[in-house]
mmCIF file of C-alpha atoms in Angstrom:
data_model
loop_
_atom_site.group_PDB
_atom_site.id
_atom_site.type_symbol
_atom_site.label_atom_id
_atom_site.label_comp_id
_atom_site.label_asym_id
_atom_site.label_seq_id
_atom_site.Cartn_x
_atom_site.Cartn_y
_atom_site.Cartn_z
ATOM 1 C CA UNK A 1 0.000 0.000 0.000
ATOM 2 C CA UNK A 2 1.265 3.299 -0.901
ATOM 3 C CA UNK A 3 2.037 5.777 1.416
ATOM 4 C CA UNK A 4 -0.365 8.591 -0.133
ATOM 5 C CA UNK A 5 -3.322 5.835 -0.096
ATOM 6 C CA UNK A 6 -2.801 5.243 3.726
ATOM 7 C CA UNK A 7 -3.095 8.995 4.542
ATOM 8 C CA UNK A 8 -6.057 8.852 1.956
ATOM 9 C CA UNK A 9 -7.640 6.287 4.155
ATOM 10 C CA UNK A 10 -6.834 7.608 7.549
ATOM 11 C CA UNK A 11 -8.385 11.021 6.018
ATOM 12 C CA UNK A 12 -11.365 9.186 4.822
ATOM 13 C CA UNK A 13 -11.770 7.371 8.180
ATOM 14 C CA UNK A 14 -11.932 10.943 9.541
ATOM 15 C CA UNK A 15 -14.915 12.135 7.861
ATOM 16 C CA UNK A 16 -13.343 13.602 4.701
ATOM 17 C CA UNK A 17 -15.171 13.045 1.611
ATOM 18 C CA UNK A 18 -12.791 14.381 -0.654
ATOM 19 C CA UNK A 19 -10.215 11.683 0.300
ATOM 20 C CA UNK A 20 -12.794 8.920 0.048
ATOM 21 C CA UNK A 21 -13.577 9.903 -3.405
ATOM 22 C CA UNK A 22 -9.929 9.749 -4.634
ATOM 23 C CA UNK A 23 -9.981 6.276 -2.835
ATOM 24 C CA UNK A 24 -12.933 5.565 -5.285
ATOM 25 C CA UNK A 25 -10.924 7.418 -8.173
ATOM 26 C CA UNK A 26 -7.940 5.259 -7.869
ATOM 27 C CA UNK A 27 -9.917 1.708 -7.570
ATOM 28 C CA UNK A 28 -13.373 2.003 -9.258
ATOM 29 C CA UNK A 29 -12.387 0.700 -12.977
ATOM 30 C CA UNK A 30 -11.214 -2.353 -10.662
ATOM 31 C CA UNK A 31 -14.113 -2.874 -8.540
ATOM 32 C CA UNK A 32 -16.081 -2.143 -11.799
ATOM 33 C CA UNK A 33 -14.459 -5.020 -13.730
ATOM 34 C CA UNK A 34 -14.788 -7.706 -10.824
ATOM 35 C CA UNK A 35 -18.661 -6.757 -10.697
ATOM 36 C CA UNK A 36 -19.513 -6.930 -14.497
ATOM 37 C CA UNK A 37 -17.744 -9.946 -15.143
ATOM 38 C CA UNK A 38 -19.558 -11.346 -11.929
ATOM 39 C CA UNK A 39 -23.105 -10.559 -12.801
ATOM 40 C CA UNK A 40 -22.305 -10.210 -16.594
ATOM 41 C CA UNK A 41 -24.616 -6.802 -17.359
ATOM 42 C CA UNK A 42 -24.317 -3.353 -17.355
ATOM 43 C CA UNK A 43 -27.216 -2.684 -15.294
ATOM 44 C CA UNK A 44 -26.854 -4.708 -12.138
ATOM 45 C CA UNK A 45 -23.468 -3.778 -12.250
ATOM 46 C CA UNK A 46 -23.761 -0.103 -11.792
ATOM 47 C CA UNK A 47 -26.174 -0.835 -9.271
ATOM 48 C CA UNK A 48 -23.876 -2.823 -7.310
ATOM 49 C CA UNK A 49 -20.735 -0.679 -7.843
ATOM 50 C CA UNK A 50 -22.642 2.470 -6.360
ATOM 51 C CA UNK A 51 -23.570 -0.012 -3.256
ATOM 52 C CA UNK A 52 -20.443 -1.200 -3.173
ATOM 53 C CA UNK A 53 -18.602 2.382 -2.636
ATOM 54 C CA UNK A 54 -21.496 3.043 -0.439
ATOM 55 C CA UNK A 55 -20.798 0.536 2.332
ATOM 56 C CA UNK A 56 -17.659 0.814 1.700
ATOM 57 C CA UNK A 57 -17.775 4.561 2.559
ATOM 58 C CA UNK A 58 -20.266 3.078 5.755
ATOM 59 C CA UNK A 59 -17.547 0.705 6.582
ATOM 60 C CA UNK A 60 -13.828 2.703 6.399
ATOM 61 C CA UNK A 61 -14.106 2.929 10.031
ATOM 62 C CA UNK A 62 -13.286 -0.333 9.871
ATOM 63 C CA UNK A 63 -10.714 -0.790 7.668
ATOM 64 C CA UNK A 64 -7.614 -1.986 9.919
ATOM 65 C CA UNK A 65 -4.789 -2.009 7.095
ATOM 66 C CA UNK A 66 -4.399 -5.992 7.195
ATOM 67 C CA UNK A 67 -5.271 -5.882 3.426
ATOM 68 C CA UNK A 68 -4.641 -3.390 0.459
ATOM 69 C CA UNK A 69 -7.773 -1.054 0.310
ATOM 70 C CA UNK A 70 -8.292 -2.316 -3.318
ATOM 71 C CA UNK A 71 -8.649 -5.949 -2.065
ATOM 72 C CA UNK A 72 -11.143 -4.631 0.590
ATOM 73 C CA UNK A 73 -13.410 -2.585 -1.696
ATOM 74 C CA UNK A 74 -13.322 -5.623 -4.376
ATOM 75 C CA UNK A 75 -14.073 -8.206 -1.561
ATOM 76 C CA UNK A 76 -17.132 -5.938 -0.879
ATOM 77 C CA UNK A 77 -18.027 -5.880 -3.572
ATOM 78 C CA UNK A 78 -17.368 -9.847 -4.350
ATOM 79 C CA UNK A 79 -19.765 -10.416 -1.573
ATOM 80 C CA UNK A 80 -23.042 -7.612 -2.632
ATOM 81 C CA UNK A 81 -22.377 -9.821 -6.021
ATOM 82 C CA UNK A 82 -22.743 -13.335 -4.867
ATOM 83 C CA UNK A 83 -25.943 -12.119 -2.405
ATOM 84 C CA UNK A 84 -27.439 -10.727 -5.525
ATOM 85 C CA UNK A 85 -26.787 -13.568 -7.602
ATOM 86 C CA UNK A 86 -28.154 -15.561 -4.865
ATOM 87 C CA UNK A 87 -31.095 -13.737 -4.598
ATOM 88 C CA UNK A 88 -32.028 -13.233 -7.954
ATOM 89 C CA UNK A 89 -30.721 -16.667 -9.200
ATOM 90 C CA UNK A 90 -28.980 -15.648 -12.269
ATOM 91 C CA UNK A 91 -28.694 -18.412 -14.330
ATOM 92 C CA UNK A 92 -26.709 -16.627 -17.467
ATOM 93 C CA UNK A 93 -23.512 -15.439 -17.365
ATOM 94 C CA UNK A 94 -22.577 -13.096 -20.459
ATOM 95 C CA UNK A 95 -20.326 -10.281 -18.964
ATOM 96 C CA UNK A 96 -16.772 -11.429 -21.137
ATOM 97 C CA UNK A 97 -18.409 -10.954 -24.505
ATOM 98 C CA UNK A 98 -20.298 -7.366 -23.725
ATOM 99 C CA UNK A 99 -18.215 -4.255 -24.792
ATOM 100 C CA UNK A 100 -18.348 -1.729 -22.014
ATOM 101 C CA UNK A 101 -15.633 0.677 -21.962
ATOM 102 C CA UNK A 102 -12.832 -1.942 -21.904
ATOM 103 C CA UNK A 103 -14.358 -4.318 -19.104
ATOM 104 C CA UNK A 104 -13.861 -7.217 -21.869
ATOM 105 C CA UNK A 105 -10.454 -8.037 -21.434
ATOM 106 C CA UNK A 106 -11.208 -12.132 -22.278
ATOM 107 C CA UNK A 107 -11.804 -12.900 -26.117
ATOM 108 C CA UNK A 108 -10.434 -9.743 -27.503
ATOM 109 C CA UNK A 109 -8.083 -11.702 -30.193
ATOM 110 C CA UNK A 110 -11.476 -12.678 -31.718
ATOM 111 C CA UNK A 111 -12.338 -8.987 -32.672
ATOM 112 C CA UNK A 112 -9.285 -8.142 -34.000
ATOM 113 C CA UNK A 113 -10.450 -8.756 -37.391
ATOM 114 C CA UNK A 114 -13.462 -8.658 -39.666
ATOM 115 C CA UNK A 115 -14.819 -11.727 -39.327
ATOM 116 C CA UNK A 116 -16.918 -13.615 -42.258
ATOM 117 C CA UNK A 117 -20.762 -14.921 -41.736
ATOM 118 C CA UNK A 118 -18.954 -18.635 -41.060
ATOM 119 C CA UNK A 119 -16.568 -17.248 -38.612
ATOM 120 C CA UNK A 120 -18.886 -14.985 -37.110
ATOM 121 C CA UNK A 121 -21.032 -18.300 -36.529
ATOM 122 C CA UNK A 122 -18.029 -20.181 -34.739
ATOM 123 C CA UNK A 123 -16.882 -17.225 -32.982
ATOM 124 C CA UNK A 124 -20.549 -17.342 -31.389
ATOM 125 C CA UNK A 125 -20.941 -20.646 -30.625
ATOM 126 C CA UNK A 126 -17.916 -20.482 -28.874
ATOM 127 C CA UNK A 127 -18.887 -17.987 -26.980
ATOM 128 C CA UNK A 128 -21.929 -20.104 -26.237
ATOM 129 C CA UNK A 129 -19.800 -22.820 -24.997
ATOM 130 C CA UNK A 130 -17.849 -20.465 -22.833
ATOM 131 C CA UNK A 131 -21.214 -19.227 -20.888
ATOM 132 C CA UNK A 132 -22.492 -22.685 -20.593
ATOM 133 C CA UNK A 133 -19.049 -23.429 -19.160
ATOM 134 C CA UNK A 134 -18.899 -20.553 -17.132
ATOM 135 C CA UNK A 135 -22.630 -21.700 -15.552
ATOM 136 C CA UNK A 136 -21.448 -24.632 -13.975
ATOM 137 C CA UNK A 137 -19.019 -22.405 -11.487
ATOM 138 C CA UNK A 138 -19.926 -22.320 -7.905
ATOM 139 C CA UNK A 139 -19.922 -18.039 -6.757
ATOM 140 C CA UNK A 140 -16.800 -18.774 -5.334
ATOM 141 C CA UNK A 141 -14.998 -20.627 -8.074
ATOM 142 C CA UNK A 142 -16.610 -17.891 -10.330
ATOM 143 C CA UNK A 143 -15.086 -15.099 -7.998
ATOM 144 C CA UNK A 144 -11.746 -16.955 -7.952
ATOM 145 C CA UNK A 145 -11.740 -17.681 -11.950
ATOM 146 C CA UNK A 146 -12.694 -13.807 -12.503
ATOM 147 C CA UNK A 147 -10.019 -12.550 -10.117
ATOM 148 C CA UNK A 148 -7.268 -15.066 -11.889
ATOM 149 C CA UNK A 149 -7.874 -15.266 -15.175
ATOM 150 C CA UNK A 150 -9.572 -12.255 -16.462
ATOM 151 C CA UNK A 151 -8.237 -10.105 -14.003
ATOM 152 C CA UNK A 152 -4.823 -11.186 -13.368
ATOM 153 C CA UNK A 153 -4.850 -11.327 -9.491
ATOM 154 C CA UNK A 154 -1.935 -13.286 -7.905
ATOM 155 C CA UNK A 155 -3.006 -16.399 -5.584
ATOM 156 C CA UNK A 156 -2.165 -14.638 -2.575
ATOM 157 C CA UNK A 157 -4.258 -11.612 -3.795
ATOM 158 C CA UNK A 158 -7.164 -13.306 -4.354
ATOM 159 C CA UNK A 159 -6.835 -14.868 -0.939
ATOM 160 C CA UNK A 160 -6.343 -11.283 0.908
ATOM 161 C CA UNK A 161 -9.701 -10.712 -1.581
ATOM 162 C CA UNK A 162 -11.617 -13.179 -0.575
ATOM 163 C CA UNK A 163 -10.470 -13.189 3.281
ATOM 164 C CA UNK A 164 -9.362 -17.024 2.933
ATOM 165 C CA UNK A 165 -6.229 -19.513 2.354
ATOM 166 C CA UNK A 166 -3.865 -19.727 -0.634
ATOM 167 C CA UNK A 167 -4.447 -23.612 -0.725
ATOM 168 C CA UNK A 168 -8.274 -22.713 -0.597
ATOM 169 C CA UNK A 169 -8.134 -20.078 -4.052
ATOM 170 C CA UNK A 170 -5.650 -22.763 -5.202
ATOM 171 C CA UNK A 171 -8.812 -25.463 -4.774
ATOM 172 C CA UNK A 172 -11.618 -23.213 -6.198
ATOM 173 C CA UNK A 173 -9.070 -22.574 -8.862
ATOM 174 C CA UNK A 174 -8.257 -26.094 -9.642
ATOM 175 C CA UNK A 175 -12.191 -27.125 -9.355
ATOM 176 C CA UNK A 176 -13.257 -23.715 -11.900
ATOM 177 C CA UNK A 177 -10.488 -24.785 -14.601
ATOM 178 C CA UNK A 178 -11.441 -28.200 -14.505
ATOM 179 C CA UNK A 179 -15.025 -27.310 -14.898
ATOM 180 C CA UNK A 180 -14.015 -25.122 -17.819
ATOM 181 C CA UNK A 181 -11.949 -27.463 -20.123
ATOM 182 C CA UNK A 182 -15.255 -29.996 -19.568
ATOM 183 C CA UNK A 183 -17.132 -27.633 -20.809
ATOM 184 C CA UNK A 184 -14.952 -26.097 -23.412
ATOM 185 C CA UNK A 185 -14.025 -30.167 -24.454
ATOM 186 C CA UNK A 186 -16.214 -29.566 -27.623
ATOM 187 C CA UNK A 187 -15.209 -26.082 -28.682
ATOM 188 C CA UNK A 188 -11.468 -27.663 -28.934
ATOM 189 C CA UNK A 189 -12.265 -31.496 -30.094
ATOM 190 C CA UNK A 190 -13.990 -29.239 -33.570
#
């Protein structure tokens, strides 16, 4: 953690709104990522990224330094994501194929080019494949698959994330990738 972003966070602990925002400034297009390749559309996302700052402007009180502030904001916002998912039992994953701004960082090698009718076919059955595959994650093993391999976390990152052990983001990890070449086994066996 940088030095300016502690003093940002004491401020912000002491009631100063300007400090909090920067805090916001410096991690939103982070937190923003994690949440719309969570719930996979624009609209519950910005719902959930305003309620994420929120509590986490409720919440800086507590903030004790154990983590980065970026790993506390995106855990917060981790957990409004899986209680929404729960609640609202979202069935369809489609975030990684959506253009917003430049939250589609999976996939992007496929839209390098102008693609013909027959490749625009395969490049959305593939796609296809990739959602189903993506449905059979757990919220966890989604949260741990999101955090790894679209958005580059380290192991031990994700763990400070999620507030677990390495060995368990190791497991999720194992259990999401395995889950993924199943259900990718016919996109690469054509």
């Amino acid at each position: 953690m940088e030095f300016n972003e502690i003093e940002l966070i004491k401020k912000a602990q002491s009631g100063d709104t300007t400090a909090f925002t920067r805090l916001m400034e410096m991690h939103d297009r982070s937190v923003w990522q994690v949440i719309y390749h969570m719930l996979g559309n624009v609209q519950d996302t910005q719902d959930l990224y305003q309620d994420t700052f929120l509590r986490a402007f409720e919440k800086i009180g507590t903030f004790r330094f154990a983590s980065s502030f970026k790993s506390w904001v995106v855990r917060i916002g981790i957990n409004l994501c899986i209680n929404h998912r729960k609640r609202n039992r979202i069935v369809k994953w489609i975030s990684i194929f959506d253009t917003v701004d430049d939250a589609d960082k999976t996939l992007q090698w496929m839209d390098t080019k102008v693609l013909n009718p027959e490749e625009k076919l395969s490049q959305t059955q593939i796609k296809e494949h990739i959602v189903s595959a993506m449905d059979t994650l757990s919220h966890r093993e989604r949260a741990v698959f999101v955090l790894k391999q679209i958005e580059g976390y380290k192991i031990q990152e994700i763990a400070k994330t999620l507030n677990c052990a390495e060995g368990t983001v190791k497991n999720y990890l194992f259990r999401a990738t395995q889950k993924m070449k199943k259900g990718l086994t016919p996109v690469f066996k054509a």
